[in-house]
Short mmCIF file of C-alpha atoms and ligand atoms in Angstrom, two decimals:
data_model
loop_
_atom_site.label_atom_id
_atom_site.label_comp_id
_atom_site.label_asym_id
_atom_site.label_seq_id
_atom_site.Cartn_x
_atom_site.Cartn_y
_atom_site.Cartn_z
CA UNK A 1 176.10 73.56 75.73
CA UNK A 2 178.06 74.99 78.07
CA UNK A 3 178.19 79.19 78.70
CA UNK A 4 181.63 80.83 78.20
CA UNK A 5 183.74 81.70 81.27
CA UNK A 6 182.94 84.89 83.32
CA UNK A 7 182.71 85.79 86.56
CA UNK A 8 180.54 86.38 89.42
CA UNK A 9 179.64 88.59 92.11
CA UNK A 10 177.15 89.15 94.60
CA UNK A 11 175.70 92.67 95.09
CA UNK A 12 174.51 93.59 98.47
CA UNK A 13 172.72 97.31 98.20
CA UNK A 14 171.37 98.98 94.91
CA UNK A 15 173.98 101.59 95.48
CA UNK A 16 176.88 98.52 94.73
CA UNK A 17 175.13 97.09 91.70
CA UNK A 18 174.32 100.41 90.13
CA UNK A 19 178.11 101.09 90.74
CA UNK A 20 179.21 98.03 88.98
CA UNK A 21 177.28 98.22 86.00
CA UNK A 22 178.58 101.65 85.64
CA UNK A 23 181.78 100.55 85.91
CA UNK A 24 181.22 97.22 83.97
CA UNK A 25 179.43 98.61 81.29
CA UNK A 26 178.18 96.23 78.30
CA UNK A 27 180.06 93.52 79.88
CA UNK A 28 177.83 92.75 82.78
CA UNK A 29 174.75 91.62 83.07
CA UNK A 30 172.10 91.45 86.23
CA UNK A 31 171.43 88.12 87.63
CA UNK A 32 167.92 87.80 88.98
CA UNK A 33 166.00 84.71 89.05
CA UNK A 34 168.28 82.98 86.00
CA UNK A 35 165.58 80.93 84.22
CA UNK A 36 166.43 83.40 80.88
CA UNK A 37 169.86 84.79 81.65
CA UNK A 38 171.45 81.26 82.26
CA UNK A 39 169.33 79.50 78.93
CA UNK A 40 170.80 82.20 76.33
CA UNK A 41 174.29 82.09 78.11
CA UNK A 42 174.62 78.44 78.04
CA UNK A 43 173.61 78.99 74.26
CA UNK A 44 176.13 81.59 73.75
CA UNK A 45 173.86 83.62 72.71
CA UNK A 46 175.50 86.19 75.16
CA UNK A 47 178.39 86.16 76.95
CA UNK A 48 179.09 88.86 79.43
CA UNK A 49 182.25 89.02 81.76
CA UNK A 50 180.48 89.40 84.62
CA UNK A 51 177.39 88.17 86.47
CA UNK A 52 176.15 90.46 89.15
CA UNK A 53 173.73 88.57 91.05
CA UNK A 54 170.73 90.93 92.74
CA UNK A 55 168.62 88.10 94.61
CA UNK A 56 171.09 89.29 97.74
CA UNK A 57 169.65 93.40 97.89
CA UNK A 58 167.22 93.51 100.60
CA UNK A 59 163.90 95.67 100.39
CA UNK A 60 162.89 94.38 96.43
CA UNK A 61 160.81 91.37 96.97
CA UNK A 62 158.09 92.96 98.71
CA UNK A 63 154.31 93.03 97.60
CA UNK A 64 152.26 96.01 99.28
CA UNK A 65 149.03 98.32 98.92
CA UNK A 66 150.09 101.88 99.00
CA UNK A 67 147.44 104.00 98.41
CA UNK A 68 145.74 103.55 95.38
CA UNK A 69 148.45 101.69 94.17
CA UNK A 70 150.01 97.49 94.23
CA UNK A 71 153.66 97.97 94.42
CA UNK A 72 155.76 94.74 93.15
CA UNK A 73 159.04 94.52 94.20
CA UNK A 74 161.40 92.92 91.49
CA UNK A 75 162.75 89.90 93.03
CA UNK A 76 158.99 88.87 94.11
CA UNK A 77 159.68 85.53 92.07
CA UNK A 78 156.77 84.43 90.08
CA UNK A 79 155.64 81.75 93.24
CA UNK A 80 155.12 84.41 95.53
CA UNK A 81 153.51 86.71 93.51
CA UNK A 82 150.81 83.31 92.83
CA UNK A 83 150.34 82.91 95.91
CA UNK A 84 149.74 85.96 97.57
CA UNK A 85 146.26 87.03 98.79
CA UNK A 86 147.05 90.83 97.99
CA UNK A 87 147.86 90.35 94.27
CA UNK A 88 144.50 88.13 94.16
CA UNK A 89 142.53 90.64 95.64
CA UNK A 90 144.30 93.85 94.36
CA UNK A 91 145.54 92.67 91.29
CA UNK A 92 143.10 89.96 89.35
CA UNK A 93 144.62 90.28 86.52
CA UNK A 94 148.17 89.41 87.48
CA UNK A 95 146.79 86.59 89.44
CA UNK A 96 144.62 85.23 86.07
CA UNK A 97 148.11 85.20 84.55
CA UNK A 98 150.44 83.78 87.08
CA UNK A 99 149.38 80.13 86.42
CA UNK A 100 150.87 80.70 82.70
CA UNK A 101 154.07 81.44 83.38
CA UNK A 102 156.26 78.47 82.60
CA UNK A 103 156.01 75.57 85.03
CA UNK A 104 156.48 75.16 88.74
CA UNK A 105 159.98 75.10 89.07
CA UNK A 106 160.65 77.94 86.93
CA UNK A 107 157.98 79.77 88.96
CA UNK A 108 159.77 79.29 92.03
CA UNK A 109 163.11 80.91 90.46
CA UNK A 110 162.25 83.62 87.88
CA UNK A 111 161.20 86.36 89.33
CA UNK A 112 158.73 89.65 88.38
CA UNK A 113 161.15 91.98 87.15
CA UNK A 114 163.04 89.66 85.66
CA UNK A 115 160.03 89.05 83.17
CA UNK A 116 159.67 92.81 82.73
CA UNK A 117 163.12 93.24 82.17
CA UNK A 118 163.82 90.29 79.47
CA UNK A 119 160.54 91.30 77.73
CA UNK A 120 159.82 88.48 75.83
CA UNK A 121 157.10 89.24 73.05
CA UNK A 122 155.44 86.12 73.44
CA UNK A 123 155.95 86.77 77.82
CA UNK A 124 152.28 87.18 79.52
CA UNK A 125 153.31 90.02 82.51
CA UNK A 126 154.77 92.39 80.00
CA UNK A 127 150.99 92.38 78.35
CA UNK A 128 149.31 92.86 81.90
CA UNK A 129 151.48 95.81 82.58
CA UNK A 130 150.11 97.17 79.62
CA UNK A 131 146.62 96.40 79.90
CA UNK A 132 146.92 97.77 83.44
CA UNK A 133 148.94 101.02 82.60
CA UNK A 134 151.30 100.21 85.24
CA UNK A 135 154.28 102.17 85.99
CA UNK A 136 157.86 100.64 86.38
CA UNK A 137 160.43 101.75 88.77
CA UNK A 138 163.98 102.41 87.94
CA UNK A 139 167.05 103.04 89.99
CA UNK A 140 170.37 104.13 87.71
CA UNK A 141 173.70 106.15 88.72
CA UNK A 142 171.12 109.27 88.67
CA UNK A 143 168.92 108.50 91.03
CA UNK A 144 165.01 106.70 90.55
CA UNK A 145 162.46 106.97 87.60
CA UNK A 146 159.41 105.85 86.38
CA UNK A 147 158.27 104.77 82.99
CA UNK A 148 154.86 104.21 82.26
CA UNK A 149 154.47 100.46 80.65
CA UNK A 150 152.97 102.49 77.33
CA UNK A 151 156.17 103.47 77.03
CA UNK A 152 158.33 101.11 78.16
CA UNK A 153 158.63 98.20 76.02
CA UNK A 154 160.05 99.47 73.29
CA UNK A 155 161.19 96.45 70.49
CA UNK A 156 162.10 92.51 70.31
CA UNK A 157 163.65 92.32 74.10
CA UNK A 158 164.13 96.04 74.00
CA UNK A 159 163.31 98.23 76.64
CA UNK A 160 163.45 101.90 78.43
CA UNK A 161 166.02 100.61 80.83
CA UNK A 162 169.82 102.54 80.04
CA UNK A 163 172.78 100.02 80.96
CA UNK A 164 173.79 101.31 84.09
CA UNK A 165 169.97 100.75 85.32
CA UNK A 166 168.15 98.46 87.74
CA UNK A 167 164.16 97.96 87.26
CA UNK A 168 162.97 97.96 91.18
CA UNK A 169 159.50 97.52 91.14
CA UNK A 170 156.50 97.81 89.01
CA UNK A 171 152.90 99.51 90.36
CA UNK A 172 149.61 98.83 89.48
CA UNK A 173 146.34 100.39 89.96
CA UNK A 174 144.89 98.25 92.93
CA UNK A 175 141.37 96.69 91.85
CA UNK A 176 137.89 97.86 93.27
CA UNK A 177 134.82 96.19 93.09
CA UNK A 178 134.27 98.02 89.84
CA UNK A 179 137.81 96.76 88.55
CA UNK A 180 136.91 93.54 85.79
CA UNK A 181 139.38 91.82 84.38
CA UNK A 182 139.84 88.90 81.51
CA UNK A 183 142.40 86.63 80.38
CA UNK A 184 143.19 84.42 77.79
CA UNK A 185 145.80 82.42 76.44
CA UNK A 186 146.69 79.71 73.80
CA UNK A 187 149.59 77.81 74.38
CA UNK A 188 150.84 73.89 72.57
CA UNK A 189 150.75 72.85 76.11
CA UNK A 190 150.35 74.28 79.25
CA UNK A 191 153.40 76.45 80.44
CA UNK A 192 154.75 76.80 76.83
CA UNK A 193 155.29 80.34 75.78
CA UNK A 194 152.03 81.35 74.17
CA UNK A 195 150.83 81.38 70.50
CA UNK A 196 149.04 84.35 70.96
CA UNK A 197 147.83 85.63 74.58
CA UNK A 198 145.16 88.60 75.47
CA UNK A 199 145.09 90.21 78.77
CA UNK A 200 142.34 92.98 79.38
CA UNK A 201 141.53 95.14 82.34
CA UNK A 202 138.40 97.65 82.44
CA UNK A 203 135.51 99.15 84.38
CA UNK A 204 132.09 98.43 84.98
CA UNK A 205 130.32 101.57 83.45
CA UNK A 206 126.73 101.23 83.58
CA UNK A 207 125.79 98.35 81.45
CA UNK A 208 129.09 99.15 79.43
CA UNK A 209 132.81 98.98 80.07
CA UNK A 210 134.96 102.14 80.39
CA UNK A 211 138.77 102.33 80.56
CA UNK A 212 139.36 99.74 78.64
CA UNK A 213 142.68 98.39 77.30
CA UNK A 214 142.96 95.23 75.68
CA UNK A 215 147.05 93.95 75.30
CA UNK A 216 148.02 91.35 73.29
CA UNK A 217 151.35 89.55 73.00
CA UNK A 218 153.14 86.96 71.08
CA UNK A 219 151.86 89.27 68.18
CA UNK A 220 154.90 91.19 67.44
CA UNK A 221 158.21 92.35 69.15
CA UNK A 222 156.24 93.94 71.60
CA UNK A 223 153.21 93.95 73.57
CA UNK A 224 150.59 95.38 71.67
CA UNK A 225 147.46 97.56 72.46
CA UNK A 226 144.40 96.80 70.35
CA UNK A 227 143.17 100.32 70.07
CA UNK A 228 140.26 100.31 67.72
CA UNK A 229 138.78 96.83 69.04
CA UNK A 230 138.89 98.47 72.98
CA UNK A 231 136.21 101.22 71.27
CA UNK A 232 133.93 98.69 69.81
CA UNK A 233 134.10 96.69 72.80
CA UNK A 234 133.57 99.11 75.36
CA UNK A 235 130.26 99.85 73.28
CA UNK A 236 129.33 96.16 73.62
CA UNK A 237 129.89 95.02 70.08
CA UNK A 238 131.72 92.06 70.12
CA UNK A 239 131.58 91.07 66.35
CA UNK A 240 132.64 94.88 65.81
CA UNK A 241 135.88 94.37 68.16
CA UNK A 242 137.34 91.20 66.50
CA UNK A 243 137.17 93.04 63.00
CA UNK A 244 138.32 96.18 64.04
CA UNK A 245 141.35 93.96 65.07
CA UNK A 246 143.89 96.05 62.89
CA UNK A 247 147.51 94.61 63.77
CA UNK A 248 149.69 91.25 61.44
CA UNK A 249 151.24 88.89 63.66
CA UNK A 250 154.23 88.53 61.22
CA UNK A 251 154.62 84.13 61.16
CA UNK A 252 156.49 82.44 63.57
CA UNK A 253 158.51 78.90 64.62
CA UNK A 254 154.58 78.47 66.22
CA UNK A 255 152.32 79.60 63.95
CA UNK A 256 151.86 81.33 60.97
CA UNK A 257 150.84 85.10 61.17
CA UNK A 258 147.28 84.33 59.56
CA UNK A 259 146.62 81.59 62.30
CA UNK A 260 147.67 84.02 65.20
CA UNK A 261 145.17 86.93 63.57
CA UNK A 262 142.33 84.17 63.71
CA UNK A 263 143.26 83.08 67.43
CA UNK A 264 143.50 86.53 68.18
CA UNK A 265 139.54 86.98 67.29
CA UNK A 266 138.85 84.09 68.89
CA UNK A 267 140.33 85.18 72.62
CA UNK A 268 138.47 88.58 72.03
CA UNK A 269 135.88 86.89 72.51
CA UNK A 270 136.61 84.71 75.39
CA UNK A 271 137.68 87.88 77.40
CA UNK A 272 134.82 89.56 76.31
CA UNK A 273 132.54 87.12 77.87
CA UNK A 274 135.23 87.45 80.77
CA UNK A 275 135.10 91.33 81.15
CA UNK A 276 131.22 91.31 81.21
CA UNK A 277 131.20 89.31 84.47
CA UNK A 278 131.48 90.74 88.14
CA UNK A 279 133.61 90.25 90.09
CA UNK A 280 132.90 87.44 92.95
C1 FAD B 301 161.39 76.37 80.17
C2 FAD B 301 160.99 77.81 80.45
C3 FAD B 301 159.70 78.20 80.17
C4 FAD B 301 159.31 79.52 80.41
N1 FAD B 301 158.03 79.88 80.12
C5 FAD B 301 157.65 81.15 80.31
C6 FAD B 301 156.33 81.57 79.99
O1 FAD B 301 155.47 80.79 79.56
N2 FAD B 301 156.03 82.88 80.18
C7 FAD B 301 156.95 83.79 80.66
O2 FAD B 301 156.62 84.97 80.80
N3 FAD B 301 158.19 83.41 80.96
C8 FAD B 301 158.55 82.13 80.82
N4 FAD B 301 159.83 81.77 81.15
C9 FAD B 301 160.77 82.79 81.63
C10 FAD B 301 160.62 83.06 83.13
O3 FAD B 301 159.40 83.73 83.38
C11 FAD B 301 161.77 83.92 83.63
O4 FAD B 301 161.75 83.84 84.99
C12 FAD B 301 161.77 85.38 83.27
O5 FAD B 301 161.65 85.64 81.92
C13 FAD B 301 163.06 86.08 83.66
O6 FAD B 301 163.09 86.24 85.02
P1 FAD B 301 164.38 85.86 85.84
O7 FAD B 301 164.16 86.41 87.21
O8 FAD B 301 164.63 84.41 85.73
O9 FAD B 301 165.50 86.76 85.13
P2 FAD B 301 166.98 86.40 84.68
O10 FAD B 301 166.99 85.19 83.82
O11 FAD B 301 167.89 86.41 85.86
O12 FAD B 301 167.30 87.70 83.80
C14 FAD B 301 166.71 87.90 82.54
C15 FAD B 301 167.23 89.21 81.94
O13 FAD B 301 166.68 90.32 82.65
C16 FAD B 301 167.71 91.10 83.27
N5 FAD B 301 167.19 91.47 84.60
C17 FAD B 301 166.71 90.61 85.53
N6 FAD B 301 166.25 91.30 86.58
C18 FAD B 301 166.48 92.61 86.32
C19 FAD B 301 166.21 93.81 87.02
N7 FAD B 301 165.62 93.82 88.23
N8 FAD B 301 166.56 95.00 86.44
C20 FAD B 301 167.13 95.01 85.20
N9 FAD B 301 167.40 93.90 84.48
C21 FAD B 301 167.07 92.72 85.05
C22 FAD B 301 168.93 90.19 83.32
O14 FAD B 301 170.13 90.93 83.31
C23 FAD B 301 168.75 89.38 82.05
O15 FAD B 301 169.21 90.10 80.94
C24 FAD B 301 160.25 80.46 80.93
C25 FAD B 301 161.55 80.06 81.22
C26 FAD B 301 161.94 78.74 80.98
C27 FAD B 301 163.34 78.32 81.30
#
C-alpha cells in the first residue's frame, strides 16, 4: 500500500521543530529513522499532514560518559549505538540487546529514540530503560525535562511525551565492575519482534545481588517490572523467582498468554545464570 499524501519538511534546530509541532499540532508527526513511522503510514494506519524530519538537528546523535552517567543522543541509530566501545563498556546491557533489534538494515536506519518514542510492547530498549532506571530527556515549547523510564511508558505505544515534545536523549547509569547484567530473548527467528524478552541489570552484593530490576516485555502494553520475582532472586532463589512471577501475558498473533507465562519462567532462569556471572 501506498501512504496518503502529506508533506515534508526538514527541521534544522530543536527550536524549529518544537515550533512546528506547536503550530502543527495532531497533524504532524516527527520523522526520525522511519523504519516504524513509514510501515504504519504506508498502512494507513496514520496519516498526518506533515512529516517533520529530525535526522538534520545537529548535537542528538552523540554517545558520551558524563559523570556517573551514559548519555544517548536520539538520533544515535541502532548501528552506532552496536558498535560503539562506550555503550559496551558503560552500558552491557544495551549492548546484550542491540543484536535483537530487527535486522541489519533496519539497524542502520532506526534510531534510539525512535524506539523509545514508538514504544512498542514487544520492543527490547524500552525494557532496558527500565531495568536500568534510566532517565529520558525531553525538549517541548517550555523548555527541557526528564522522566524517569518508571514512569514513562505509560500504555500500548503510549508515552509521557505531550505533542508539542521532542525526546533528546536518554541516560543511563554507566556500569562498574560491580554492574552485572543479563539478557534474554525468544524470538520465531532472529530479528523478529520477540515472544517474550527479559532484560535485567543488578549488583554484585556479597554472594547476592542488590538493586535488582528485572523488565520484561512483549508481556503487556508496556514494559513490565517483575517486582516480587527481583526479591526472591536477589536472595538467590531461583525456583522462588519464576513462581513469584505474578503478571498474564494476555494471548497474542504469537503466542498464547499461557505459553508467554511459561517462556517467561524459563528466561528467568537463563538471566539468572547470566546475572550470577562477573563481568570479564
Ligand atoms: C521489519 C522490522 C523489524 C523490526 N524489528 C524490531 C525489533 O525486533 N525490535 C525493535 O525494538 N524494533 C524493531 N523494529 C523497529 C525499529 O527498531 C525502529 O527503528 C524503531 O522502532 C523506531 O525508530 P525510528 O528511528 O525508525 O523511528 P521512526 O519510524 O522515524 O518514528 C517512530 C515514531 O516515533 C516518533 N519519534 C521518532 N523519534 C522521535 C523523537 N526523537 N522524539 C519524539 N518522537 C519521536 C515518530 O514521530 C513516530 O511516531 C523493526 C522495524 C522493522 C521495519
Amino acid at each position: 500500500m501506498k501512504p496518503a499524501p502529506f508533506a515534508y519538511t526538514k527541521a534544522r534546530t530543536l527550536k524549529e521543530a518544537v515550533v512546528l509541532l506547536s503550530k502543527h499540532k495532531d497533524d504532524a508527526r516527527l520523522l526520525a529513522g522511519g523504519q516504524s513511522l513509514i510501515a504504519t503510514l504506508n498502512m494507513r494506519l496514520s496519516a498526518p499532514d506533515l512529516l517533520i524530519d529530525i535526522n538534520g538537528i545537529k548535537g542528538l546523535d552523540g554517545i558520551a560518559k558524563k559523570g556517573k552517567f551514559v548519555e544517548i543522543g536520539a538520533l544515535a541509530r541502532h548501528a552506532q549505538v552496536e558498535r560503539s566501545e562506550m555503550i559496551a563498556k558503560h552500558a552491557p546491557l544495551i549492548a546484550l540487546a542491540m543484536p535483537h533489534i530487527g535486522h541489519p538494515a533496519i539497524r542502520n536506519r532506526g534510531t534510539f529514540g525512535g524506539s523509545i518514542a514508538f514504544a512498542d510492547p514487544a520492543a527490547e530498549l524500552p525494557a532496558c530503560l527500565l531495568a536500568l532506571g534510566a532517565a529520558i530527556e525531553i525538549a517541548g515549547p517550555k523548555g527541557k525535562r526528564k522522566v524517569k523510564a518508571d514512569a514513562f511508558f505509560k500504555g500500548l505505544f503510549e508515552t509521557a511525551l505531550r505533542q508539542q515534545e521532542i525526546l533528546i536523549a536518554v541516560r543511563v547509569p554507566a556500569a562498574d565492575k560491580n554492574t552485572r547484567a543479563g539478557f534474554a530473548e525468544l524470538a520465531r527467528r532472529h530479528g523478529d519482534y520477540a515472544i517474550v524478552g527479559l532484560a535485567a541489570s543488578a549488583r554484585a552484593d556479597g554472594k547476592g545481588l542488590s538493586d535488582l530490576r528485572l523488565a520484561y516485555f512483549g508481556v503487556g502494553p508496556t514494559p513490565v517490572r517483575a517486582i516480587k520475582a527481583e526479591a526472591a532472586l536477589a536472595k538467590g532463589d531461583v525456583d522462588g523467582a519464576v513462581a513469584a512471577l505474578d503478571f498474564d501475558p494476555p494471548d497474542d498473533v504469537q503466542a498464547t498468554g499461557a505459553v508467554k507465562k511459561h517462556l517467561a519462567g524459563v528466561l528467568l532462569r537463563r538471566v539468572a545464570t547470566q546475572l550470577s556471572e562477573a563481568r570479564p
